[in-house]
XYZ file of C-alpha atoms in Angstrom:
769
model
C -0.291 0.009 0.280
C 1.311 3.273 -0.984
C 1.033 6.556 0.967
C -1.252 8.314 -1.855
C -3.939 5.194 -1.357
C -4.342 6.255 2.191
C -6.651 5.817 4.234
C -6.271 2.020 4.783
C -9.097 0.266 6.712
C -8.109 -1.190 10.179
C -9.471 -4.478 9.199
C -6.347 -4.959 7.475
C -4.069 -5.098 10.227
C -0.547 -4.780 9.793
C 2.541 -2.835 11.836
C 1.262 0.731 10.201
C -1.275 0.693 12.427
C -1.131 3.052 15.571
C 0.387 0.989 18.385
C -2.490 -0.207 20.572
C -0.771 -0.350 23.556
C -0.574 -4.074 25.219
C -1.034 -4.024 28.650
C 1.613 -6.518 29.102
C 3.784 -4.114 27.328
C 5.938 -2.119 30.023
C 6.251 0.950 27.839
C 2.661 1.298 28.238
C 1.961 1.334 32.090
C 2.838 4.640 32.218
C 0.406 5.595 30.099
C -2.814 3.522 31.058
C -5.212 6.309 31.961
C -2.500 9.088 32.427
C -1.605 7.475 36.157
C 1.989 8.139 34.719
C 1.747 11.912 36.135
C -0.403 10.659 39.221
C 2.355 7.874 40.640
C 4.651 11.224 40.898
C 2.351 12.642 43.785
C 0.919 10.637 47.113
C -2.323 11.273 47.806
C -2.849 14.089 50.224
C -4.558 12.781 53.732
C -7.582 14.980 55.046
C -5.411 16.369 58.057
C -2.754 17.550 55.955
C -5.479 19.101 53.542
C -7.001 21.070 56.385
C -3.619 21.832 58.230
C -2.861 25.656 58.464
C -0.121 26.312 56.247
C 1.513 29.650 57.061
C 3.442 29.618 53.398
C 0.459 29.330 51.604
C -1.329 32.550 53.111
C 2.490 34.322 52.543
C 2.283 32.938 49.297
C -0.820 34.404 48.629
C 0.042 37.543 50.045
C 3.022 37.946 47.594
C 0.879 37.074 44.417
C -1.302 40.240 45.437
C 1.398 41.933 47.076
C 0.545 44.923 44.448
C -2.804 44.604 45.301
C -2.346 45.083 48.793
C 0.216 47.850 48.425
C -2.064 50.125 46.545
C -5.089 49.704 48.346
C -2.791 50.301 51.470
C -1.068 53.329 49.416
C -4.462 54.586 48.647
C -6.346 54.385 51.815
C -3.316 56.079 53.237
C -3.499 58.913 50.983
C -7.227 59.281 51.793
C -6.478 59.157 55.359
C -3.984 62.152 54.672
C -5.987 64.500 52.709
C -8.916 63.973 54.884
C -6.225 64.794 58.062
C -5.265 67.817 56.121
C -8.900 69.240 55.058
C -10.243 68.480 58.827
C -10.761 71.606 60.755
C -8.428 71.542 63.823
C -10.075 70.977 67.180
C -9.478 71.679 70.609
C -10.630 69.682 73.696
C -11.400 71.260 77.267
C -11.706 68.935 80.247
C -13.252 69.756 83.713
C -13.366 67.080 86.104
C -16.655 66.791 88.755
C -17.391 64.686 91.818
C -20.952 63.372 91.421
C -21.858 61.515 95.122
C -25.074 59.535 95.228
C -28.220 61.463 96.678
C -30.736 58.702 97.623
C -32.972 60.662 100.352
C -35.800 62.624 98.867
C -37.547 65.697 100.671
C -40.656 64.498 99.756
C -40.046 61.071 101.013
C -39.212 62.675 104.317
C -41.939 64.627 104.137
C -44.410 61.831 103.556
C -42.987 59.389 106.104
C -40.587 61.118 108.014
C -36.926 59.738 108.779
C -33.731 61.505 107.733
C -33.521 64.416 105.758
C -29.809 64.603 105.176
C -28.716 63.047 101.686
C -27.356 59.547 101.857
C -24.252 58.903 99.700
C -24.206 55.522 99.482
C -23.289 54.439 95.852
C -25.660 53.511 93.034
C -24.656 52.839 89.608
C -27.721 53.774 88.209
C -28.066 57.109 90.063
C -24.562 57.714 88.015
C -25.945 56.534 84.823
C -28.658 58.720 84.942
C -26.282 61.776 85.629
C -24.222 61.287 82.693
C -27.479 61.328 80.771
C -28.724 64.298 82.301
C -25.253 65.651 81.352
C -25.672 65.110 77.647
C -29.781 65.977 77.789
C -30.908 68.946 75.819
C -32.451 70.371 78.418
C -28.820 71.210 80.127
C -27.550 72.262 76.712
C -30.119 75.362 76.254
C -29.329 76.341 80.057
C -25.659 76.730 78.776
C -26.715 78.096 75.565
C -28.510 80.738 77.403
C -25.851 81.789 79.771
C -23.342 81.784 76.947
C -25.695 84.164 75.235
C -24.021 84.397 71.575
C -24.972 86.116 68.914
C -25.028 85.037 65.411
C -21.618 86.018 64.308
C -20.188 84.372 67.283
C -22.073 81.115 65.996
C -21.187 81.619 62.300
C -17.368 81.915 63.525
C -17.944 78.711 65.156
C -19.249 76.982 62.649
C -16.728 78.144 59.915
C -16.590 75.446 57.168
C -13.583 73.828 56.713
C -11.744 72.626 53.813
C -14.222 70.040 52.838
C -17.232 72.559 53.316
C -15.677 75.046 50.872
C -14.917 72.333 48.108
C -18.269 71.015 48.292
C -19.643 75.001 47.900
C -17.561 75.279 45.200
C -19.151 72.469 43.526
C -22.923 73.016 44.600
C -23.075 76.587 46.021
C -25.235 76.732 49.212
C -28.384 78.966 49.589
C -27.381 82.410 51.024
C -28.735 82.733 54.921
C -32.300 85.093 55.256
C -31.033 88.629 56.028
C -31.466 89.280 59.856
C -35.162 90.868 60.966
C -33.799 93.675 62.739
C -34.109 96.594 62.316
C -36.864 96.185 59.333
C -40.012 97.051 61.050
C -40.869 93.453 61.747
C -43.225 92.872 64.585
C -41.555 91.741 67.847
C -43.110 87.710 67.582
C -40.209 87.189 64.844
C -37.520 88.416 66.769
C -38.787 86.480 69.352
C -38.831 83.222 67.087
C -35.189 84.351 65.799
C -33.827 84.339 69.237
C -35.540 81.082 69.771
C -33.822 79.717 66.613
C -30.577 81.345 67.660
C -30.883 79.729 71.216
C -31.806 76.441 69.591
C -28.600 76.472 67.307
C -26.350 77.091 69.996
C -27.993 74.712 72.221
C -27.109 72.152 69.244
C -23.334 73.477 68.942
C -23.252 72.607 72.441
C -24.741 69.080 72.437
C -22.855 68.166 69.384
C -19.230 69.215 70.755
C -19.764 67.574 74.190
C -19.224 64.086 75.657
C -19.074 62.691 79.166
C -17.340 59.635 80.353
C -16.856 57.885 83.686
C -13.699 57.332 85.433
C -13.623 53.836 86.151
C -14.441 52.627 89.731
C -14.520 56.206 90.917
C -17.255 58.899 91.339
C -15.286 60.938 88.886
C -16.802 62.156 85.672
C -15.253 64.000 83.269
C -17.153 66.837 81.017
C -15.498 67.304 77.708
C -15.965 69.773 75.032
C -14.466 69.970 71.448
C -14.332 72.991 69.126
C -12.348 74.828 66.609
C -12.202 77.698 69.233
C -9.774 76.842 72.044
C -11.032 79.545 74.562
C -14.871 78.743 73.405
C -14.137 74.788 74.380
C -12.856 75.948 77.782
C -15.733 78.184 78.251
C -18.294 75.801 77.425
C -16.677 72.941 79.569
C -17.003 74.828 82.632
C -20.157 76.261 82.005
C -21.600 72.873 81.428
C -20.473 71.647 84.956
C -21.619 74.758 86.884
C -25.141 74.715 84.921
C -25.019 71.169 85.891
C -24.497 71.840 89.638
C -27.175 74.756 89.537
C -29.869 72.707 87.616
C -29.222 69.925 90.412
C -29.910 72.707 93.137
C -32.563 73.741 91.283
C -34.199 70.334 91.580
C -33.494 70.239 95.274
C -35.012 73.735 95.648
C -37.779 72.194 94.055
C -38.316 69.208 95.810
C -38.184 71.393 98.790
C -40.648 73.508 98.008
C -42.566 71.010 97.048
C -42.802 69.397 100.224
C -43.380 72.347 102.257
C -46.772 73.126 99.728
C -47.747 69.282 100.447
C -47.055 69.879 104.093
C -49.030 72.997 104.315
C -51.755 71.146 102.455
C -51.800 68.386 105.199
C -51.080 70.713 107.834
C -54.504 72.486 107.031
C -56.452 69.459 106.437
C -55.161 67.562 109.729
C -55.950 71.207 111.918
C -59.477 71.401 110.425
C -59.868 67.987 111.611
C -58.685 68.380 115.109
C -60.788 71.253 115.769
C -64.005 69.219 114.593
C -62.988 66.248 116.544
C -62.821 68.688 119.652
C -65.858 70.644 119.202
C -67.662 67.038 118.758
C -66.224 66.142 122.181
C -67.290 69.286 124.278
C -70.797 69.145 122.666
C -71.319 65.280 123.883
C -69.829 66.016 127.347
C -72.142 69.327 127.648
C -74.869 67.400 126.286
C -74.455 64.649 128.805
C -73.957 66.549 131.604
C -69.933 64.730 132.238
C -67.785 66.727 134.485
C -64.398 66.008 132.950
C -61.553 66.036 136.037
C -58.245 64.781 133.908
C -57.040 64.383 130.669
C -58.158 60.471 130.675
C -61.733 61.505 130.672
C -62.339 60.484 134.207
C -66.052 61.894 135.696
C -66.708 63.928 138.519
C -68.927 60.919 140.107
C -66.002 58.352 139.410
C -63.179 60.769 141.150
C -65.370 61.225 144.514
C -66.062 57.396 144.056
C -62.616 56.635 144.453
C -61.955 59.188 146.787
C -64.734 57.950 149.322
C -63.608 54.073 148.739
C -60.171 55.075 149.793
C -61.503 56.970 153.164
C -64.041 53.641 153.518
C -61.420 51.242 153.313
C -59.172 53.716 155.985
C -62.326 53.904 158.420
C -62.952 49.839 158.097
C -59.079 49.840 159.354
C -59.812 51.649 161.992
C -62.814 50.388 163.195
C -61.295 46.717 163.195
C -58.480 47.920 165.200
C -60.616 49.718 167.682
C -62.750 46.911 168.084
C -59.769 44.544 168.920
C -58.532 46.453 171.636
C -62.002 47.208 172.728
C -62.618 43.197 173.098
C -58.997 42.369 174.174
C -59.441 45.271 176.820
C -56.103 46.007 175.156
C -54.189 49.196 175.385
C -52.379 50.756 172.335
C -48.728 52.334 173.497
C -49.899 55.691 172.608
C -52.859 55.244 175.272
C -50.213 54.012 177.916
C -47.815 57.033 177.232
C -50.613 59.632 177.186
C -52.007 57.739 181.093
C -50.277 57.920 184.319
C -49.796 54.339 184.645
C -46.229 54.224 184.013
C -45.330 56.986 186.689
C -47.496 55.168 189.128
C -45.810 51.700 188.132
C -42.549 53.249 188.608
C -43.437 54.657 191.923
C -44.484 51.038 192.976
C -41.505 49.561 191.902
C -39.511 51.845 193.891
C -41.799 51.079 196.865
C -41.436 47.354 196.437
C -37.553 47.702 196.138
C -37.714 49.263 199.642
C -39.994 47.174 201.638
C -38.150 44.018 200.190
C -34.672 45.635 201.506
C -36.317 46.094 204.942
C -38.334 42.870 205.079
C -35.113 40.934 205.786
C -34.526 43.579 208.899
C -38.470 43.841 210.339
C -41.205 42.080 210.401
C -44.529 42.784 208.198
C -46.064 44.488 211.201
C -43.547 46.580 212.105
C -44.965 50.063 211.366
C -42.371 51.146 208.698
C -43.082 48.182 207.035
C -47.163 48.586 207.452
C -46.408 52.109 206.255
C -45.267 50.743 203.024
C -47.358 48.149 202.573
C -50.192 50.634 202.659
C -48.126 52.890 199.808
C -48.023 50.046 197.776
C -51.969 49.290 198.000
C -52.815 53.024 197.145
C -50.740 52.854 194.166
C -52.079 49.827 192.820
C -55.764 51.352 193.327
C -54.409 54.380 191.363
C -53.408 52.146 188.463
C -56.919 50.037 188.047
C -58.597 53.280 188.153
C -56.463 54.725 185.324
C -56.703 51.310 183.776
C -60.519 51.708 183.877
C -60.490 54.946 182.514
C -58.422 54.104 179.291
C -60.727 51.055 178.880
C -63.727 53.210 178.432
C -62.068 55.608 176.102
C -61.257 52.258 173.620
C -64.640 51.667 173.640
C -65.598 55.456 172.507
C -62.856 55.017 169.863
C -64.677 51.774 168.872
C -68.074 53.256 168.576
C -66.821 56.350 166.716
C -65.145 53.959 163.979
C -68.159 51.829 163.578
C -70.001 54.876 163.189
C -67.632 56.768 160.617
C -67.638 53.057 158.855
C -71.536 53.348 158.379
C -71.671 56.721 157.210
C -68.788 56.124 154.273
C -70.715 52.836 153.113
C -73.981 54.687 152.565
C -72.133 57.481 151.050
C -69.993 55.130 148.678
C -73.385 53.016 147.550
C -74.760 56.600 146.278
C -71.751 57.297 144.404
C -71.459 54.115 143.002
C -74.891 54.282 141.390
C -74.026 57.624 139.684
C -70.626 56.571 138.650
C -72.455 53.539 137.115
C -74.748 55.911 134.965
C -72.086 58.109 134.453
C -69.413 55.092 132.873
C -72.085 54.489 130.527
C -72.004 57.930 128.806
C -67.758 58.084 129.140
C -67.635 55.113 126.418
C -68.807 57.196 123.605
C -66.652 60.402 125.136
C -63.517 57.991 125.294
C -63.668 57.051 121.750
C -64.151 60.879 120.394
C -61.562 61.756 123.048
C -59.112 59.189 120.777
C -60.037 60.741 118.048
C -59.280 64.113 119.229
C -55.602 62.676 120.445
C -54.931 61.072 117.258
C -55.519 64.364 115.078
C -53.669 66.250 117.381
C -50.689 63.566 117.364
C -50.939 63.714 113.564
C -51.225 67.969 113.501
C -48.015 67.629 115.693
C -45.896 65.466 113.967
C -46.522 67.339 110.701
C -45.997 70.729 112.215
C -42.737 69.250 113.228
C -41.465 68.296 110.114
C -42.710 71.208 108.073
C -40.255 73.576 110.488
C -37.668 71.034 109.970
C -38.043 71.175 106.179
C -37.967 74.914 106.658
C -34.629 75.130 108.338
C -32.766 72.693 106.398
C -34.044 73.488 102.505
C -32.020 77.042 102.430
C -28.945 74.951 103.294
C -29.299 71.509 101.870
C -25.931 69.967 100.792
C -25.056 69.609 96.778
C -23.830 66.078 96.114
C -21.967 67.633 92.584
C -18.459 69.408 92.768
C -16.235 70.629 90.480
C -12.980 68.711 91.290
C -10.500 70.008 88.304
C -12.095 73.277 86.074
C -11.241 73.346 82.513
C -8.190 75.712 82.225
C -6.634 75.115 78.824
C -7.789 73.110 75.582
C -5.740 70.765 73.814
C -5.345 69.881 69.685
C -7.310 67.030 70.109
C -7.827 66.649 66.407
C -6.112 65.920 63.602
C -3.340 63.845 64.704
C -1.126 63.271 61.353
C 0.857 60.473 63.169
C -2.353 58.447 64.687
C -4.706 59.021 61.384
C -1.473 58.033 59.334
C -1.183 54.910 61.477
C -4.839 54.024 61.559
C -5.014 54.591 57.411
C -2.175 52.115 56.967
C -3.416 49.607 59.380
C -6.826 49.996 57.704
C -5.515 50.142 54.260
C -3.296 46.913 54.947
C -6.091 45.280 56.414
C -8.368 45.715 53.622
C -5.862 44.630 51.088
C -4.954 41.741 53.069
C -8.855 41.172 52.450
C -9.268 42.027 49.314
C -6.341 39.747 48.453
C -7.435 36.610 50.082
C -11.036 37.648 48.861
C -10.102 37.328 45.381
C -7.470 34.474 45.801
C -10.505 32.298 47.319
C -13.168 33.646 44.937
C -10.630 32.837 41.997
C -11.555 29.357 40.895
C -9.275 29.108 38.232
C -6.003 26.899 38.044
C -3.433 29.540 38.442
C 0.086 27.416 39.345
C 1.653 24.140 38.964
C 0.671 23.652 42.618
C -3.079 24.041 41.211
C -2.481 21.596 38.380
C -0.949 19.171 40.762
C -3.088 19.228 43.748
C -6.264 19.674 41.454
C -5.964 17.294 38.744
C -3.277 14.993 39.894
C -0.770 15.547 36.650
C 2.536 16.524 36.062
C 3.579 19.873 34.658
C 5.437 19.434 31.716
C 5.933 22.947 31.811
C 5.221 26.728 32.557
C 4.889 29.015 29.698
C 5.246 32.720 30.719
C 3.192 35.222 29.774
C 4.052 37.600 27.062
C 5.037 41.122 27.940
C 3.030 43.876 27.822
C 3.208 45.444 24.048
C 4.828 42.233 23.027
C 3.553 39.720 20.403
C 3.670 36.015 20.820
C 5.281 35.733 17.561
C 8.099 38.538 18.745
C 8.576 36.456 21.584
C 8.402 32.815 19.601
C 10.931 34.160 17.357
C 13.608 35.573 19.990
C 15.364 32.115 20.810
C 16.613 33.848 24.298
C 12.853 34.935 25.495
C 11.263 33.261 28.093
C 8.448 32.037 25.923
C 11.079 30.457 23.427
C 13.053 28.797 26.651
C 9.366 27.705 28.401
C 8.787 25.271 24.908
C 12.664 24.177 25.016
C 11.662 22.859 28.672
C 8.668 21.380 27.576
C 10.302 19.770 24.691
C 12.822 18.340 27.342
C 10.189 16.975 29.621
C 7.965 15.168 26.696
C 11.525 13.218 26.205
C 11.415 11.560 29.539
C 7.631 11.457 30.018
C 7.560 8.013 28.526
C 10.434 5.101 28.873
C 10.685 5.510 25.240
C 10.795 9.020 24.625
C 8.557 11.560 23.022
C 5.276 9.760 22.264
C 5.495 9.418 18.031
C 1.783 10.983 17.952
C 0.934 14.076 20.045
C -2.230 15.837 20.728
C -2.618 19.147 22.331
C -5.827 20.333 23.637
C -7.346 22.148 26.284
C -10.274 22.187 28.185
C -12.112 25.414 26.354
C -11.339 27.555 23.798
C -9.117 30.266 23.432
C -6.747 29.061 25.415
C -4.232 29.014 23.139
C -3.560 25.444 21.557
C -2.362 26.432 18.348
C 0.176 28.615 19.693
C 1.195 26.312 21.665
C 1.298 22.900 19.141
C 3.357 25.244 16.790
C 5.969 26.348 19.195
C 6.211 22.203 20.064
C 6.120 21.678 16.594
C 9.271 24.082 16.044
C 11.446 23.167 18.842
C 11.027 19.720 17.707
C 11.831 20.687 14.249
C 14.790 22.546 15.351
C 16.283 18.894 16.784
C 16.407 18.028 13.440
C 13.856 16.087 13.359
C 11.069 15.854 10.641
C 7.795 17.048 12.279
C 3.960 16.988 10.861
C 1.914 19.643 12.379
C -1.911 18.825 11.703
C -4.820 21.436 12.211
C -6.857 18.945 13.808
C -9.871 21.498 14.841
C -12.161 21.134 12.195
C -14.828 23.385 13.864
C -12.914 26.527 14.243
C -9.378 26.170 12.757
C -6.645 28.904 13.875
C -3.322 27.474 13.197
C -3.429 28.747 9.656
C -3.705 32.398 10.819
C -0.623 31.419 13.273
C 1.326 30.317 10.469
C 0.512 33.223 8.570
C -1.024 30.752 5.806
C -4.102 30.697 3.513
C -7.055 28.374 4.232
C -6.342 25.798 2.065
C -9.028 23.967 -0.452
C -7.680 20.830 0.666
C -6.692 19.451 4.236
C -7.601 17.198 6.889
C -11.428 17.218 6.224
C -11.110 16.160 2.575
C -8.369 13.516 3.474
C -10.478 11.687 6.122
C -13.179 12.253 3.712
C -11.275 10.081 0.925
C -11.475 13.027 -1.557
C -7.744 13.893 -0.944
C -4.573 11.847 -1.163
C -1.980 12.337 2.276
C 0.507 13.954 -0.070
C -1.939 16.526 -1.351
C -2.853 18.143 1.885
C 0.669 17.940 2.833
C 2.117 21.656 2.423
C 5.063 23.171 3.802
C 5.263 25.690 6.851
C 8.166 27.925 5.833
C 10.604 26.315 8.383
C 13.114 23.588 7.962
C 11.852 20.234 8.887
C 8.441 21.504 9.531
C 5.383 20.513 7.463
C 1.446 21.167 8.162
C -1.940 19.852 7.386
C -4.279 22.090 7.621
C -8.044 21.597 8.597
C -9.390 22.434 4.867
C -13.030 23.131 4.352
C -15.286 22.627 7.454
C -17.475 19.377 7.494
C -20.644 19.458 8.681
C -19.914 16.152 10.824
C -16.448 16.528 12.431
C -17.162 14.036 14.839
C -17.887 11.322 12.229
C -14.988 11.857 10.008
C -12.352 11.928 13.380
C -14.089 8.469 14.490
C -13.790 6.343 11.212
C -10.850 4.488 10.504
C -8.791 6.923 7.886
C -7.486 8.865 11.191
C -5.952 6.132 12.226
C -4.735 4.942 8.832
C -3.009 8.334 8.679
C -1.920 8.559 11.383
C 0.017 4.885 10.607
C 1.441 6.431 7.752
C 2.277 10.115 8.950
C 4.626 7.944 11.715
C 6.408 6.314 9.130
C 7.064 9.103 7.364
C 8.062 11.841 9.883
C 9.765 11.536 13.427
C 6.858 13.327 15.051
C 3.178 14.127 14.453
C 1.400 17.076 16.573
C -2.159 17.507 16.639
C -3.497 20.963 17.117
C -7.046 19.493 18.622
C -10.133 21.211 19.489
C -11.232 21.952 22.825
C -12.441 18.730 25.194
C -15.645 20.650 26.719
C -18.732 20.509 24.334
C -17.524 18.705 21.869
C -16.699 14.969 20.960
C -13.876 15.714 18.530
C -10.874 15.912 21.417
C -11.515 12.681 23.107
C -11.807 10.559 19.798
C -8.179 12.378 18.910
C -6.884 11.270 22.114
C -7.825 7.814 21.774
C -5.965 7.816 18.532
C -2.578 9.027 19.782
C 0.181 8.336 21.421
C 0.029 10.672 24.020
C -1.895 13.779 25.112
C -0.919 17.197 26.689
C -3.594 19.313 28.544
C -2.561 22.719 27.832
C -4.075 25.232 30.845
C -4.557 28.865 30.879
C -3.158 30.059 34.157
C -5.648 32.439 35.447
C -8.370 31.518 32.930
C -9.277 28.165 33.225
C -11.711 26.628 35.993
C -10.762 24.064 38.073
C -13.789 22.384 37.811
C -13.752 23.069 33.988
C -10.035 21.461 33.563
C -11.367 18.647 35.948
C -14.401 17.351 33.839
C -12.220 17.790 30.934
C -9.643 15.124 32.460
C -12.598 13.349 33.280
C -14.087 12.750 29.455
C -9.779 12.238 28.302
C -9.934 9.561 31.037
C -13.201 7.932 30.100
C -11.953 7.850 26.323
C -8.854 6.008 27.647
C -6.773 8.952 26.405
C -2.999 8.747 27.441
C -2.290 12.037 29.222
C 1.251 12.485 29.629
C 1.049 15.608 31.416
C -0.358 19.554 31.583
C 1.172 22.611 29.862
C 0.641 25.847 32.175
C 0.385 28.813 29.583
C 0.371 32.326 30.190
C 1.992 32.393 33.703
C 2.364 35.720 34.893
C 6.198 35.136 36.638
C 5.225 38.689 38.790
C 3.078 36.149 40.720
C 5.387 33.175 41.061
C 5.529 32.819 44.963
C 2.504 30.320 45.092
C 2.041 27.199 46.306
C 5.347 25.114 46.553
C 6.936 27.894 45.723
C 7.736 27.789 42.134
C 9.189 30.534 40.934
C 10.070 30.608 36.931
C 12.526 33.292 35.898
C 13.956 32.871 32.960
C 17.047 35.440 32.915
C 19.188 35.291 29.436
C 22.322 37.388 29.037
C 24.916 37.797 26.641
C 28.306 36.394 26.696
C 29.233 34.277 29.038
C 25.560 33.926 30.378
C 23.771 33.626 26.884
C 21.613 30.611 26.861
C 21.571 29.846 30.664
C 18.135 28.966 32.174
C 18.139 30.661 35.827
C 15.401 28.479 37.903
C 14.988 30.276 41.369
C 12.351 29.367 44.097
C 9.770 32.221 45.089
C-alpha cells in the first residue's frame, strides 16, 4: 500500500496501524489512564488538607502584593488628605465628682425619717446623671448663659476645606437677612432668638462628651471646638450649670414638700378642731364633768376618793374593835396616861419593902406604912386602867359610826358612777379621735419646721474637682490618622487579596495542577510582556517564552520510557486558551532538533493554526483526507520552516466527529509516523465536543493545555475526566500565560528566565519564589 492510497481499512491489520498498547508491554504501563503522572504524587490526606499552612497564606500575599500595597497606599493617601482637610479641633476637660443622693425631701415629708442626703453608691444613679449631662435641657441652659449672637455662632461653625470644596461644586443658598430693624413685629424677633438659642444648644450638645473614670465617682466633661477659648468656656459652663440644675431640682423638691405639708397641716388642723368641738358638745349634752386628761368624770373621781376613805375607816374600826374586845391598850394610850409613873413609884416602894423585910417584920410600923403606900398606888393604877378602857370603847364606837356613814355615801356614788361610765364610753372614743388628730398635726408641724430650716442650706452632692483651664489640640492627629490609614489599608488590602484569591476558582500555578488535576506539569510558559506579540517572543530564542517550550520539549522526552510520544495531541478544556500557539511552538522546537515534524490542524470546527502560521486556508486539508477525497501527499504543505510541514483543516465539514471516529484517522496517523519523526495535532477543546476525546484515543500521548488564571478548576477536572473516559494517555499538563510576577505560590515555584549575552547566554535561571 502506498502513501497516496490512504486511508487504509484497519481491518487489514498490519504494523502500520498506530500502536494499541498491550497491557503486558511495560512501555504501556506509564500511559494507562494517564496514571504515569499521578504516580509521581502521593494522595493528600484529609489532615494535611485541613492543616494550617502559613506559607500558603504568605504566598497569597506575595502574589497579590501590589494589590495590597496599592490599596494600603490609596487608603493612606485618603487618610492624609482627610487629615489635612479636617478643621483643627481643641478639647477642654473639666472633672466633677457626683455623689449619690438617695434621700428625697418629699419622701421625708410623707413618711418622716432622715432629711440629710445618703451618699451610698448607686450605678444607676450615676448613669442617670451622665445622661442628664448630655440632655437637651442642660444644653439650652448653657446656651442661655453663653448668650452668643449669630456672628459668634457663625465663627464657631466656620466651614472647613471639605465644606468649601463642596460649596464650589454645589453652592448653598444664602442665609436670610436679619429681621432686626426691618419693622417686623416683635414675634419674629422672639422666634429668631429662639432659633438662635436652639442653634447654640445644638452646637453645645454636638461637641459635648462625658465619661466616667472607672471605679470612681469622678466624671470627665469634655467639649470639642475649633476655638480653644470657647471649648474652655463651654466645659466650665456645663459643669456649673449642671450643679445649678441639681440645686434647682433640690429646691423644687423642698418647695413641693413644704406645699405638701402646708396642705396636710390645714387638713389635719380642720379635723382636729372638728373632733374637739364634737367632744365638748357631747360632754355638755351628757352632763359629764371631766376631771383629768384621761376622761375621768367627777362622780368616778369622788367614788374613788370615798372608797379609799372607807377602806381606812374600816381598818381603824377593826383595830379599835380588837382592842376593845381584848381589853388591850395601845402603846400611845399608855404613854399618854399616868400608869407609867405610878408603876415606877410602885416599883421603888416594893424595892424598899423588900430590903426592910430582911430586917423588920411585916407588922413593923414602917413596913405597914410601905405596904399601905403600895396598895394605894395599885388602886390608882386600876382606876387609870378603867378610864383607858372606856376611851377604847368610845374610839370603837366612833370608828364604827364613821364606817357606816362612808359605806352609805359610797353606795350612792357607785350608782352615779355607773350611769356616768355608760356615757363616758362614747366620750372616750371621741377623745381618742381628738388625740390622734392632735398627734398627727404636731408631727406634721414639726417636719414642716425642719424642712423650712434645712431646705435653704441643703447639701449639694455634685462638686467641681478640676475646672477646665486650657484646651489642647484634639484632632486631627497626623501620625495617628496616618497609622490608622496604613493599618486599615493593609487590612483592607489583605482582605481583598484573600477574597480575590478564594473567589478565583481557576488554575493559577503548577501547584494547582498537581493538587487539583493530579497531573505532572510538563512546563510553564510565561506570559508575554505587555506590548509584545507572541510571534516576536517565539522568534527570540533568548526569550522566556522560547525557553519555556524548550523546557516542555525536554520534559516530553522523559514523559515515557521510550521518549517523546510519536503522535501527540495538544488540547485544552475550553476554546481560546492557546492550543494552536502551543502546538506550533512544540513543533518548531522538535524541528530545530533536526526531526521531521508534521503539524496537523485537528480542529475541524474553528481552525486557527493557519492564521498563526500566516497561511491562507487551503481548499484541501484534513477534512478532505478523512472523507477520502484527498490523498495525504496532496494535503501536506510546507510551513516555511525547515523540518516542519503542516496539514491544515481544509473545508469545514458538517460532521467533524463522524470523520474523526472513522478508520481513516488511524490509517493517516499510521502512515504519518512512518514518514515523519513527530506528529503533533492541534486539537479542538475537550468540553462540549466529542472531537478531542476521539483524537486523544487515537494518539500515543495527550498534552492538556491550561491557561493560567483563566481555566477554571471544575472545567479542567471535567475535561480530564472526559479524556480518561476515552482511554486517553495524558502525559501531563502545560501551564500557559503564566504571570511570573505572581510566581510566589504553592510549593514555591518561581520561574525566572534570565538570558544574558556572552558568558550567560543561553543559561536558564530557575529560582524558588
